[in-house]
Tab-separated table of C-alpha atoms and ligand atoms in Angstrom:
chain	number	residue	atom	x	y	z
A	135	UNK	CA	15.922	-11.865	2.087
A	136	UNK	CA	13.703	-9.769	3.304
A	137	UNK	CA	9.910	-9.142	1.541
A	138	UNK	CA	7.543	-7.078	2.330
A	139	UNK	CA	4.314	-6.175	0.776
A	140	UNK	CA	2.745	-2.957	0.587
A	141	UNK	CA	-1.246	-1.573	-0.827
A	142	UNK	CA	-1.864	0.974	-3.014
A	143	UNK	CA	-4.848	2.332	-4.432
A	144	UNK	CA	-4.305	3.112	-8.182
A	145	UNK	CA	-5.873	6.359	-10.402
A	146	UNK	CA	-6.858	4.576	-13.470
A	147	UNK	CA	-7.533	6.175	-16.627
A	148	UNK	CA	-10.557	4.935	-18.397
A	149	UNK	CA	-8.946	2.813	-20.557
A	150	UNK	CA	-6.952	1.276	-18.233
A	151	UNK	CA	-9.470	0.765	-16.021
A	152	UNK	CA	-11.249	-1.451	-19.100
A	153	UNK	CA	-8.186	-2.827	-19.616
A	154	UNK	CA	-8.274	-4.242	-16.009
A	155	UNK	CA	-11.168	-5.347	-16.186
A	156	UNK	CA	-10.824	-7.420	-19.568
A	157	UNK	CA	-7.748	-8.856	-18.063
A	158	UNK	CA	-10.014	-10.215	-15.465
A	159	UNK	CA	-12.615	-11.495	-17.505
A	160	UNK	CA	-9.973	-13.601	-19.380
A	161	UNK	CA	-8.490	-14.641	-16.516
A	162	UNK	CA	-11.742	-15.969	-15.222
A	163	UNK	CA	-12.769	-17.515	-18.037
A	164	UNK	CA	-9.214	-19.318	-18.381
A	165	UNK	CA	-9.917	-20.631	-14.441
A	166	UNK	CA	-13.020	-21.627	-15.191
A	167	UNK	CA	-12.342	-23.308	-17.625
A	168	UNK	CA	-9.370	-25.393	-16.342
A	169	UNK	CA	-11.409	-26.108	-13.016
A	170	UNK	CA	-13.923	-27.547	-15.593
A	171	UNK	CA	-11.355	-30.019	-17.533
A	172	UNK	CA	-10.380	-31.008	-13.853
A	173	UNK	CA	-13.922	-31.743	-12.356
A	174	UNK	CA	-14.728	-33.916	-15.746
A	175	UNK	CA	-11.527	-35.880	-14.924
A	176	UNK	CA	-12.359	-36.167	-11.450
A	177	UNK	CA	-16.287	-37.433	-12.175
A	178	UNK	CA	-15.067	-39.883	-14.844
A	179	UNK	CA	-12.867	-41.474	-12.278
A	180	UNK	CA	-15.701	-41.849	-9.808
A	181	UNK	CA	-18.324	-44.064	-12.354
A	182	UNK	CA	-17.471	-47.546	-12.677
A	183	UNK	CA	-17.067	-48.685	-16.112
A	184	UNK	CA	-20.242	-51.061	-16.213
A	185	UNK	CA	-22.287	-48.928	-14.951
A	186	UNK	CA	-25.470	-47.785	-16.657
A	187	UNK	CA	-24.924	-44.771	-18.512
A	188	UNK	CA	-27.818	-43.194	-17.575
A	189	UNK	CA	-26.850	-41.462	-14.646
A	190	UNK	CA	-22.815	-41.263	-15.373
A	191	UNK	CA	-20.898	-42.330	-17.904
A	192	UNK	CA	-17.069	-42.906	-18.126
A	193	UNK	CA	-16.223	-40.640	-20.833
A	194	UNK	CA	-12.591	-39.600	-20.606
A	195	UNK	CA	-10.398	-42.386	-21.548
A	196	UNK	CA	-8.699	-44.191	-18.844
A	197	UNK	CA	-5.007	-43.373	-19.991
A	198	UNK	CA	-5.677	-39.320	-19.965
A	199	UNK	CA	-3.981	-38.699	-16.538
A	200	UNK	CA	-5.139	-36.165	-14.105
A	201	UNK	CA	-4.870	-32.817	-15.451
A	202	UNK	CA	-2.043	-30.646	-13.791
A	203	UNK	CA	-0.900	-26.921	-13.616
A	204	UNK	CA	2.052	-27.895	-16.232
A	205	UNK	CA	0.062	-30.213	-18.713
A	206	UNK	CA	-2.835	-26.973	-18.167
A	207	UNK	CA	-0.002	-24.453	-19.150
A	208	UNK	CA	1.072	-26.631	-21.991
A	209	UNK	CA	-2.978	-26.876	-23.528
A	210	UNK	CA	-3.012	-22.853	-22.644
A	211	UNK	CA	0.097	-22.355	-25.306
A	212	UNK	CA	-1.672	-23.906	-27.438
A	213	UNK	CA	-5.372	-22.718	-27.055
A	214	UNK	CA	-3.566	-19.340	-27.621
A	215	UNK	CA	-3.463	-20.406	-31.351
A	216	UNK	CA	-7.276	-20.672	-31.964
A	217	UNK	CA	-7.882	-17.821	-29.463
A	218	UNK	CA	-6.612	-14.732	-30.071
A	219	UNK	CA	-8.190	-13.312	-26.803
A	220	UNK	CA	-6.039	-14.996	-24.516
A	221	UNK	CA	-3.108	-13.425	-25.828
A	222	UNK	CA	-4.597	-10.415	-24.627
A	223	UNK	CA	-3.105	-10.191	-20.740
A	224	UNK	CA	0.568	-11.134	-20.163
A	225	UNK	CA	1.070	-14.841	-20.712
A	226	UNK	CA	2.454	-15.281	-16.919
A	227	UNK	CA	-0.716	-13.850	-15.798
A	228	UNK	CA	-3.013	-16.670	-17.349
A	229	UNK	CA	-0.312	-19.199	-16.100
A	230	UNK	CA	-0.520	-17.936	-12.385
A	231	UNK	CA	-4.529	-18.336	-12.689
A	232	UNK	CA	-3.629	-21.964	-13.243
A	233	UNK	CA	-1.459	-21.807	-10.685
A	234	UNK	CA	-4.591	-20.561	-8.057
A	235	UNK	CA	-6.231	-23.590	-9.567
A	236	UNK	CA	-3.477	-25.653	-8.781
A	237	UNK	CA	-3.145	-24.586	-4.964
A	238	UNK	CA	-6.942	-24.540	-4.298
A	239	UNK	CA	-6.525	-28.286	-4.965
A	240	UNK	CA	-3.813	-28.398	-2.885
A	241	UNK	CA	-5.658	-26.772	0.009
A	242	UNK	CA	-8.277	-28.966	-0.815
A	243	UNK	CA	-6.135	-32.305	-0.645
A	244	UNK	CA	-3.734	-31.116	2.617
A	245	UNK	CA	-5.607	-28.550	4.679
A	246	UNK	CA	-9.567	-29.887	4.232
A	247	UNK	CA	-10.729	-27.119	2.190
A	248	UNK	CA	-13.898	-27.529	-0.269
A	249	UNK	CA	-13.681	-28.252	-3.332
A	250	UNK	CA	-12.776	-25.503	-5.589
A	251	UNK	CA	-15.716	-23.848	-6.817
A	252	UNK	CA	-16.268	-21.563	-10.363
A	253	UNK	CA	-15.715	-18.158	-9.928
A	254	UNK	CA	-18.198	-15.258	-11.081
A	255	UNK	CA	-15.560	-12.806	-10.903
A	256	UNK	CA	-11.958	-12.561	-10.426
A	257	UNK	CA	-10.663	-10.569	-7.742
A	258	UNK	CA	-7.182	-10.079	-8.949
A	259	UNK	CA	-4.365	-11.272	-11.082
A	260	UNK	CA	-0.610	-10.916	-10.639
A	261	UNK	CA	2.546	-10.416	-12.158
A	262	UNK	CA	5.258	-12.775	-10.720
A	263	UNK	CA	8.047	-11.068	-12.299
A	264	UNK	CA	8.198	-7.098	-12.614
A	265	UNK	CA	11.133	-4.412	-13.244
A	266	UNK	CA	12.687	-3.866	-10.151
A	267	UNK	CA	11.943	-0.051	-10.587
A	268	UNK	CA	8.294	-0.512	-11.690
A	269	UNK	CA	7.502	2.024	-8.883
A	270	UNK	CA	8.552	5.493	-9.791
A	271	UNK	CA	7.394	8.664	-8.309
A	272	UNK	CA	3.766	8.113	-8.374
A	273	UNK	CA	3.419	6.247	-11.318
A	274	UNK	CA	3.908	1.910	-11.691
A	275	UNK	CA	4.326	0.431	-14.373
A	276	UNK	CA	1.956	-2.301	-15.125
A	277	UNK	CA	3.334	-4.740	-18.219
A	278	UNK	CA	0.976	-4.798	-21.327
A	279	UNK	CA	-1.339	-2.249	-19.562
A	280	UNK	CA	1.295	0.838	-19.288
A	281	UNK	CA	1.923	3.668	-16.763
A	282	UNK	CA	-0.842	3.875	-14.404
A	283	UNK	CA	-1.011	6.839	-11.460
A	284	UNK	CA	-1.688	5.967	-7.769
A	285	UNK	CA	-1.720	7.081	-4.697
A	286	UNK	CA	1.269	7.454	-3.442
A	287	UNK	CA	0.441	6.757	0.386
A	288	UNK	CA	3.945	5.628	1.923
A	289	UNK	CA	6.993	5.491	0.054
A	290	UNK	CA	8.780	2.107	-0.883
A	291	UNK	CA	11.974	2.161	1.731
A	292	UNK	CA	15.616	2.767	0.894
A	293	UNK	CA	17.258	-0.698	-1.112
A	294	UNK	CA	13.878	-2.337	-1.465
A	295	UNK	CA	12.786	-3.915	-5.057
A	296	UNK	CA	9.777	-4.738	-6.488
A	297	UNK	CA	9.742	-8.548	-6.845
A	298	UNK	CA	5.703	-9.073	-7.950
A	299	UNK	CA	2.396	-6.696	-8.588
A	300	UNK	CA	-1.027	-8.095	-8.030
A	301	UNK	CA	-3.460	-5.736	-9.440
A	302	UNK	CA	-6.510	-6.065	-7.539
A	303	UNK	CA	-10.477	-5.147	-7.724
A	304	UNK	CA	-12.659	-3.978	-4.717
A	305	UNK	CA	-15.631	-2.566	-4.627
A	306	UNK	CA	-13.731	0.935	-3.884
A	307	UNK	CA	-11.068	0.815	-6.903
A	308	UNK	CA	-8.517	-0.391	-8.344
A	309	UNK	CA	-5.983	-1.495	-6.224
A	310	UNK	CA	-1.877	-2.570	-6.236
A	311	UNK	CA	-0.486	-4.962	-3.802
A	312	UNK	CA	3.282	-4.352	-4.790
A	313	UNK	CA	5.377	-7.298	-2.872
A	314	UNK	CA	8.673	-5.440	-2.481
A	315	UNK	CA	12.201	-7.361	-1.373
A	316	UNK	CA	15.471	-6.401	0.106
A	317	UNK	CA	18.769	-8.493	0.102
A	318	UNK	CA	19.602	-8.137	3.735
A	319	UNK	CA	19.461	-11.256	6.134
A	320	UNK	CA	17.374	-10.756	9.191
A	321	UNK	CA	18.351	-12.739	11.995
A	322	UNK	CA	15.243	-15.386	13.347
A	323	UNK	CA	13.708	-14.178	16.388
A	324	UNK	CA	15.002	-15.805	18.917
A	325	UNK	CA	13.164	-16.596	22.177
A	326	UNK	CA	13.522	-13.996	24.902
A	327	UNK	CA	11.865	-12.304	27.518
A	328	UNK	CA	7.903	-12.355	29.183
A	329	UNK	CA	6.000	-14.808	27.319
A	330	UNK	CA	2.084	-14.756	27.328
A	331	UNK	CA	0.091	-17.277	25.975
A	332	UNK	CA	-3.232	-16.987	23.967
A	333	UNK	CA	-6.469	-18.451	23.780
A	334	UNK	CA	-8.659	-18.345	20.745
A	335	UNK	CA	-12.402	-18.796	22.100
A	336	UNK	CA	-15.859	-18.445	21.561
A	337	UNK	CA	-17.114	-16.143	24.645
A	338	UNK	CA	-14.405	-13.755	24.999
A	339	UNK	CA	-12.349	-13.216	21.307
A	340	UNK	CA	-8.765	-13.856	23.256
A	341	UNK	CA	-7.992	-14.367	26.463
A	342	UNK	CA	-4.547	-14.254	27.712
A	343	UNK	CA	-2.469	-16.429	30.499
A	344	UNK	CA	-2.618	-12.710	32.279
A	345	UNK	CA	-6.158	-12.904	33.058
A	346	UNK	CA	-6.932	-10.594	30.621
A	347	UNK	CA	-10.421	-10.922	28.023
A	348	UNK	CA	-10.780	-9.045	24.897
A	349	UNK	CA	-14.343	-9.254	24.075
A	350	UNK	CA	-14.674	-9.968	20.132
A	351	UNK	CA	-16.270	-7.554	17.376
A	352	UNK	CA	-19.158	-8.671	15.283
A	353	UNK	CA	-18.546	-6.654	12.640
A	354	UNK	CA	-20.724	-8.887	10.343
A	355	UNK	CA	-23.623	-8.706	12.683
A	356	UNK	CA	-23.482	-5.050	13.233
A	357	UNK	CA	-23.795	-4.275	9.522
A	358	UNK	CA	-26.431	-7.383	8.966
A	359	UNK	CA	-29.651	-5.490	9.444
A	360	UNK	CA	-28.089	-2.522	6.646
A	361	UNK	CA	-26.587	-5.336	4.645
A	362	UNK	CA	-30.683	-6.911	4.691
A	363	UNK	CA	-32.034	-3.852	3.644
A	364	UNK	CA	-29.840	-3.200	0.883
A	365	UNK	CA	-30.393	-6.774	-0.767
A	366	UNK	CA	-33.966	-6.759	-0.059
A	367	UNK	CA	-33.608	-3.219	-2.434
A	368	UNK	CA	-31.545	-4.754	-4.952
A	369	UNK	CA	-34.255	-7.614	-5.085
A	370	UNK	CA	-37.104	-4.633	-6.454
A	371	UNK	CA	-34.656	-3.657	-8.954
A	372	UNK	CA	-34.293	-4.652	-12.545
A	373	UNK	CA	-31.056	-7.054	-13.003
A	374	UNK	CA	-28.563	-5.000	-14.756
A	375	UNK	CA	-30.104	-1.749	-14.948
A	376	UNK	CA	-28.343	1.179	-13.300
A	377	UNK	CA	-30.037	1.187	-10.353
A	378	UNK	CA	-29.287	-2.361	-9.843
A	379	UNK	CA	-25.828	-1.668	-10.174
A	380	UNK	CA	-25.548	1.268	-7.803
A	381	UNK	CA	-26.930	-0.854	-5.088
A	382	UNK	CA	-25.027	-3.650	-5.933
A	383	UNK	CA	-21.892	-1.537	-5.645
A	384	UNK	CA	-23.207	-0.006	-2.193
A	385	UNK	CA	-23.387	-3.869	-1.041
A	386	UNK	CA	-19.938	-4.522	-2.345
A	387	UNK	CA	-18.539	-0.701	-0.234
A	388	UNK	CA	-20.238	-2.158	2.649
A	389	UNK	CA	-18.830	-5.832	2.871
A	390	UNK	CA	-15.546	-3.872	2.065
A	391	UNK	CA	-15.856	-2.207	5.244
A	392	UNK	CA	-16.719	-4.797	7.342
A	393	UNK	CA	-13.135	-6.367	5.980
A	394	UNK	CA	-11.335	-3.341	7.117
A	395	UNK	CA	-12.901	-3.164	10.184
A	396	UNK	CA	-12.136	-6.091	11.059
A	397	UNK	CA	-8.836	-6.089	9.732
A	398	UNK	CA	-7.982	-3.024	11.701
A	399	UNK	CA	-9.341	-4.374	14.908
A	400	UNK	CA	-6.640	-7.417	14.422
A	401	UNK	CA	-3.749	-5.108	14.261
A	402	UNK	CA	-4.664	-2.758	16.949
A	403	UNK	CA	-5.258	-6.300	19.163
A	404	UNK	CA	-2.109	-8.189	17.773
A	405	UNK	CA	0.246	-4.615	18.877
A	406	UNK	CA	-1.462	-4.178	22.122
A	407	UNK	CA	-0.873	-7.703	22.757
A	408	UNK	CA	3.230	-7.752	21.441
A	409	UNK	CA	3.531	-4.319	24.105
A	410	UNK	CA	5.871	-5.577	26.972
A	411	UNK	CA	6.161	-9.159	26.270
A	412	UNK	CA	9.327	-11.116	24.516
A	413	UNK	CA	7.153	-14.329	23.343
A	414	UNK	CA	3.491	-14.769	22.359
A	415	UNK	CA	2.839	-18.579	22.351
A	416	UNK	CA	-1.048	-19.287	20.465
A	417	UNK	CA	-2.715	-22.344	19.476
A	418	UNK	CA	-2.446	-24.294	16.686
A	419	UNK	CA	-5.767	-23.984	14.968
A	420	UNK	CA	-6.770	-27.022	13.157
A	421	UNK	CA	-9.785	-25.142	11.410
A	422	UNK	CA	-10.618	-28.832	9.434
A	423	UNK	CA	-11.494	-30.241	12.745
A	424	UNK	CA	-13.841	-26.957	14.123
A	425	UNK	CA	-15.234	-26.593	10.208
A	426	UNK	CA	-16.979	-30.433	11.467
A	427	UNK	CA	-17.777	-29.095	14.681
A	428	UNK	CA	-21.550	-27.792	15.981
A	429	UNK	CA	-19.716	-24.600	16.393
A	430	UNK	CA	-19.195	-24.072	13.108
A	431	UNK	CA	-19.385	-20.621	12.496
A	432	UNK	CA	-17.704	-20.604	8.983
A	433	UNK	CA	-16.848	-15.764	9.613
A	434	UNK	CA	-16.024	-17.036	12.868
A	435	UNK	CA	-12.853	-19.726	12.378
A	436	UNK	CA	-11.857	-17.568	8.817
A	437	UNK	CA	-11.285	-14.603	11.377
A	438	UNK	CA	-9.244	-16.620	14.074
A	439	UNK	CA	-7.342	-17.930	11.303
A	440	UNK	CA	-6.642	-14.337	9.538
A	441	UNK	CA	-5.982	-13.074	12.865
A	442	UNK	CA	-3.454	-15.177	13.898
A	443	UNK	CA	-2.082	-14.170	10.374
A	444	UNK	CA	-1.595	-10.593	11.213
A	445	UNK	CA	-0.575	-11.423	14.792
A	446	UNK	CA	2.446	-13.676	13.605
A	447	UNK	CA	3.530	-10.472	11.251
A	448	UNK	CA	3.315	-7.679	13.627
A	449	UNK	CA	5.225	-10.132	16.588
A	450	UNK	CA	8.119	-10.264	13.738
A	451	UNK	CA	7.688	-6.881	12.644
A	452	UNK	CA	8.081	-6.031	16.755
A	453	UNK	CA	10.720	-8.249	17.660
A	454	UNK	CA	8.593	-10.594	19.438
A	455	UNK	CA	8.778	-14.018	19.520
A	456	UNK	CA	5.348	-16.344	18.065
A	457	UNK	CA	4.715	-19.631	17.732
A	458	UNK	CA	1.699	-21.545	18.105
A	459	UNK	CA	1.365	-24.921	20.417
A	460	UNK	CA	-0.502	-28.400	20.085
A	461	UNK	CA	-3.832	-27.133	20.607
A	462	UNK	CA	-4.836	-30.783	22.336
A	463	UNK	CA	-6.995	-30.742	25.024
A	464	UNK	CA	-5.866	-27.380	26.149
A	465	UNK	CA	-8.909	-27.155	28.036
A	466	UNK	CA	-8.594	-30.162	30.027
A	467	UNK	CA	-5.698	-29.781	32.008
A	468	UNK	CA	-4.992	-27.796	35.004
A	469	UNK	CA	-1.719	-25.457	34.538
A	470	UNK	CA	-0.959	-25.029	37.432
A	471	UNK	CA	-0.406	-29.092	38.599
A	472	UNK	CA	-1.154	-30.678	35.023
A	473	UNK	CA	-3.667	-32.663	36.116
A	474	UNK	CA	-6.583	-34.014	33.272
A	475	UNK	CA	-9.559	-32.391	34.413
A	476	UNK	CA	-11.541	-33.847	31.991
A	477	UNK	CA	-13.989	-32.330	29.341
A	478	UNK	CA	-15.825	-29.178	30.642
A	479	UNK	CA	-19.069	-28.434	29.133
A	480	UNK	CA	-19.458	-25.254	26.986
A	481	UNK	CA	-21.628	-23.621	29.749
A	482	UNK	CA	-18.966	-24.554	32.225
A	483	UNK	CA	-17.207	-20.916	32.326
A	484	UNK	CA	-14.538	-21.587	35.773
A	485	UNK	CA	-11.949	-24.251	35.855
A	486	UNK	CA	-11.745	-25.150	39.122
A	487	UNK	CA	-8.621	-27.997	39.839
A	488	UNK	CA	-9.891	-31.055	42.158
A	489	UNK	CA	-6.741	-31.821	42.458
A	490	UNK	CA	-4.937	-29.104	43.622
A	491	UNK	CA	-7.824	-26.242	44.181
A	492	UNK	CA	-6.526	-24.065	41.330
A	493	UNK	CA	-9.354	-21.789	40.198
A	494	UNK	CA	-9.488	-19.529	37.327
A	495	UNK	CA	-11.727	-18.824	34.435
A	496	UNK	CA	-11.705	-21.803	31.713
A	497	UNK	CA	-10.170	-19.607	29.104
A	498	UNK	CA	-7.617	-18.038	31.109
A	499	UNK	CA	-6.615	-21.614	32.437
A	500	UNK	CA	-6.892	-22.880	28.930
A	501	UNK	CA	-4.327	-19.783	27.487
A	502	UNK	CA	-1.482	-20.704	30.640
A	503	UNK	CA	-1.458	-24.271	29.732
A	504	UNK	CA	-0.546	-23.036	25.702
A	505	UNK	CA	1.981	-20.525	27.193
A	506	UNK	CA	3.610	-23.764	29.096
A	507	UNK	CA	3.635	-25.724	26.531
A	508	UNK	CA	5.339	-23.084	24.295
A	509	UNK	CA	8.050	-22.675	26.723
A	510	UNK	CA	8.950	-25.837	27.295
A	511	UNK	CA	9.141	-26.320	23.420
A	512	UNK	CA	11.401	-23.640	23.291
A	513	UNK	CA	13.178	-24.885	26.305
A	514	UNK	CA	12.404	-22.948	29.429
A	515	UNK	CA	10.227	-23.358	32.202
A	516	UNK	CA	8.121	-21.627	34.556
A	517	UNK	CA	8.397	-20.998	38.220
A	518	UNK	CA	5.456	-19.000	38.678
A	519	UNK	CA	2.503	-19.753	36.929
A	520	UNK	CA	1.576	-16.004	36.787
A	521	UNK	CA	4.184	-13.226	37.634
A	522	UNK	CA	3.303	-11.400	40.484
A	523	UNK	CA	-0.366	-12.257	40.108
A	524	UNK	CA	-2.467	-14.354	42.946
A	525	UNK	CA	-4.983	-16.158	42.261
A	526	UNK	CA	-6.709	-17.190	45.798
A	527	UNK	CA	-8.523	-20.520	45.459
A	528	UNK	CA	-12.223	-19.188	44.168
A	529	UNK	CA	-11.404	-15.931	43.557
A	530	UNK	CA	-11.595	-14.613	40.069
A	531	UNK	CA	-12.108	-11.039	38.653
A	532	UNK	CA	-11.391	-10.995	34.871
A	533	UNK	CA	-9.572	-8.007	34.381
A	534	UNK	CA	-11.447	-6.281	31.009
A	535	UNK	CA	-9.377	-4.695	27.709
A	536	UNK	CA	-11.287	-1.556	26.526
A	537	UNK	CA	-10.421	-1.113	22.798
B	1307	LIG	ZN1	-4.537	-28.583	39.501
C-alpha cells in the first residue's frame, strides 16, 4: 500500500467558508471540553482524601475510571441529544477531535511531551473516511459541507484513491490535505551503495561524515524585529475592531512564511543531501532529553525533529536508504580508532584523537562515528574512513555548502 498525501488550497464560497469555520468552532469546543473532563479526573486523583478541602478537594468519585477516547465517544453520542449543535459537522469529525485528545496524551505519557493544553482555535479537522473519487476535476467533495472549488495545482496520479481529507485553516486560506493511496506493494529500501552519515548540531545546522557544513537558517530571527513591530501595532489597536484584525492576520501571513521557509529550506537540504549517495545514516534524536538540556531552544529541536521528517520522505521518495543510529555519546569517540575521547566542551570545536592523532572538526568526527554505526547495523563495514579524502593529522579545511 502505498499513501501519499498531497496540499491544496481550496476557493471557498462564502458560505462554505462559514461553514468551515463553524465546524471548527465545534470541534474546539468538543476538545476542550473533553481535555477538561480529563484534567478534573487527573487533579482528583492527585488530592488525598483527608486532605483539607480548602485547597483541593476529591470530587470525582473514586470508581469513575479515567476517561478514554471510547468512553469520550460514547458521552459525545449522547451529548448529541441535548445539543443540537454538535450534530452540526460529520459525527467522525467530532470523534477524531477526541482522537487528537487521545494521542496528545499519548505523546505526553511515551515521548515526554507537555501536557495537553486548551486550544483557542482549531487548526483543522479531518475526515477519516471519504469517496474514493471525492477529487474530481477541480472540485472535492467535502461531506456535509458540499462541492467546494480549489486549486487544482498537480493532479492526483493514475490508480491513486482518496483514503482521508483534512480541511485545514492558515492564515492564507482554506486549505485540503487530501491523503491519497494506491494498492501496489513497494519493495523496502534496501541498503546499497555510498552511505553518509549526519550530524544534527548547534554551530553548523548538519554536518556530514564528508566534511561538509551546512550553516543553518534563522528564519525566526530574521523575521523577529518585523514580527516585534507588528505586535507592538496590534497592542495600540482596539481588540476586535477591524484594524485589530488586519494586523492580526498580517502576524498570522508572516509566521506562515517563516513555516514555508523553513520548510522549503529542509527539502532543498534533504535532496541535495540524497544526490549521489545509496544510504543516509542520522541520529536518533531523543528531543525529551535536549527539551531538559541548557540548550534548550524549544524552534530549535521542533526543526531538527521536522527535518529529519522530510529527510526520511524524500530518501524513500529517492531510493535512498535512512535510518537513524543510537545517538550515545557520538561525540566522544574517535571514528577513526574508536577510542572514548571523553566529553568535549561546547567551545571545543576540533576533535583531535590522543590516541591515534586523528584530527577533524568535532561535528564532522561526530557525523562518521553515526555513519559507522549505521553500517554496521545494517551489516557492512568500512575500510576507509573517508573515500578518497585525507585528512593529514591537524589539517582541517571545512569544505562550505552554498544554498
Ligand atoms: Zn583515534
Amino acid at each position: 500500500m502505498l499513501n501519499l498525501s498531497y496540499q491544496y488550497k481550496l476557493k471557498c464560497a462564502p458560505d462554505q467558508a462559514a461553514a468551515i469555520d463553524e465546524w471548527l468552532g465545534i470541534c474546539r469546543s468538543v476538545y476542550n471540553y473533553a481535555l477538561r473532563e480529563r484534567k478534573d479526573w487527573v487533579n482528583s486523583r492527585k488530592c488525598l482524601i483527608d486532605r483539607c478541602s480548602i485547597r483541593a478537594e476529591y470530587i470525582i468519585s473514586p470508581e469513575t475510571k479515567r476517561p478514554t477516547y471510547s468512553s469520550q465517544c460514547k458521552s459525545l453520542t449522547a451529548a448529541k441529544r441535548t445539543n443540537p449543535n454538535l450534530k452540526i459537522p460529520q459525527s467522525q469529525v467530532l470523534q477524531q477531535t477526541l482522537k487528537q485528545l487521545e494521542a496528545a496524551f499519548v505523546n505526553m505519557w511515551e515521548r515526554g511531551f507537555g501536557f495537553p493544553r486548551f486550544k483557542k482555535q482549531m487548526g483543522s479537522f479531518v475526515f477519516p473516511q471519504v469517496k474514493p473519487d471525492a477529487v474530481n476535476g477541480n472540485t472535492i467533495d467535502l461531506p456535509k459541507i458540499g462541492k467546494v472549488e480549489f486549486h487544482n495545482s498537480r493532479d492526483i496520479p493514475e490508480g491513486f484513491v482518496c483514503k482521508q481529507i483534512r480541511v485545514i485553516k492558515k492564515a492564507s486560506g482554506y486549505y485540503v490535505s487530501v491523503s491519497i493511496g494506491c494498492d501496489v506493494d513497494v519493495p523496502d529500501i534496501m541498503p546499497h551503495g555510498y552511505a553518509i552519515g549526519v550530524d544534527l548540531g548547534l554551530n553548523s545546522f548538519i554536518a556530514t561524515s564528508e566534511n561538509q557544513f551546512v550553516k543553518g537558517h534563522k528564519f525566526f530571527k530574521e523575521s523577529e524585529g518585523q514580527l516585534r513591530l507588528l505586535q507592538r501595532r496590534l497592542k495600540n489597536k482596539i481588540k476586535g475592531s477591524r484594524r485589530w484584525l488586519r494586523v492580526k492576520r498580517q502576524i498570522g501571513l508572516l509566521h506562515e512564511k517563516i513555516h514555508n521557509c523553513r520548510k522549503d529550506f529542509f527539502f532543498k537540504l534533504a535532496h541535495q543531501l540524497c544526490d549521489g549517495v545509496g544510504m543516509i545514516f542520522a541520529e536518533d534524536l531523543n528531543l525529551k532529553a535536549l527539551g531538559r538540556s541548557a540548550l534548550r531552544k524549544a524552534c530549535l529541536d521542533a526543526a531538527w525533529g521536522s527535518f529529519l521528517n522530510i529527510l526520511s520522505h524524500v530518501c524513500w521518495k529517492r531510493g535512498v536508504y535512512f535510518a537513524q543510529v543510537n545517538a550515545n555519546g557520538t561525540s566522544q569517540i574517535c571514528p577513526n580508532c574508536g577510542t572514548n575521547c571523553g566529553k568535549k566542551k561546547l567551545s571545543e570545536r576540533v576533535h583531535h584523537c590522543q590516541n591515534c592523532g586523528y584530527t577533524t572538526d568535532r561535528d564532522v568526527a561526530a557525523a562518521q562515528v553515526v555513519k559507522e554505526r549505521g553500517l554496521n547495523a545494517v551489516g557492512q563495514t568500512v575500510s576507509t574512513l573517508v573515500e578518497g579524502k585525507d585528512f593529514g593529522a591537524g589539517v582541517y579545511t571545512p569544505a562550505r555548502v552554498s544554498l
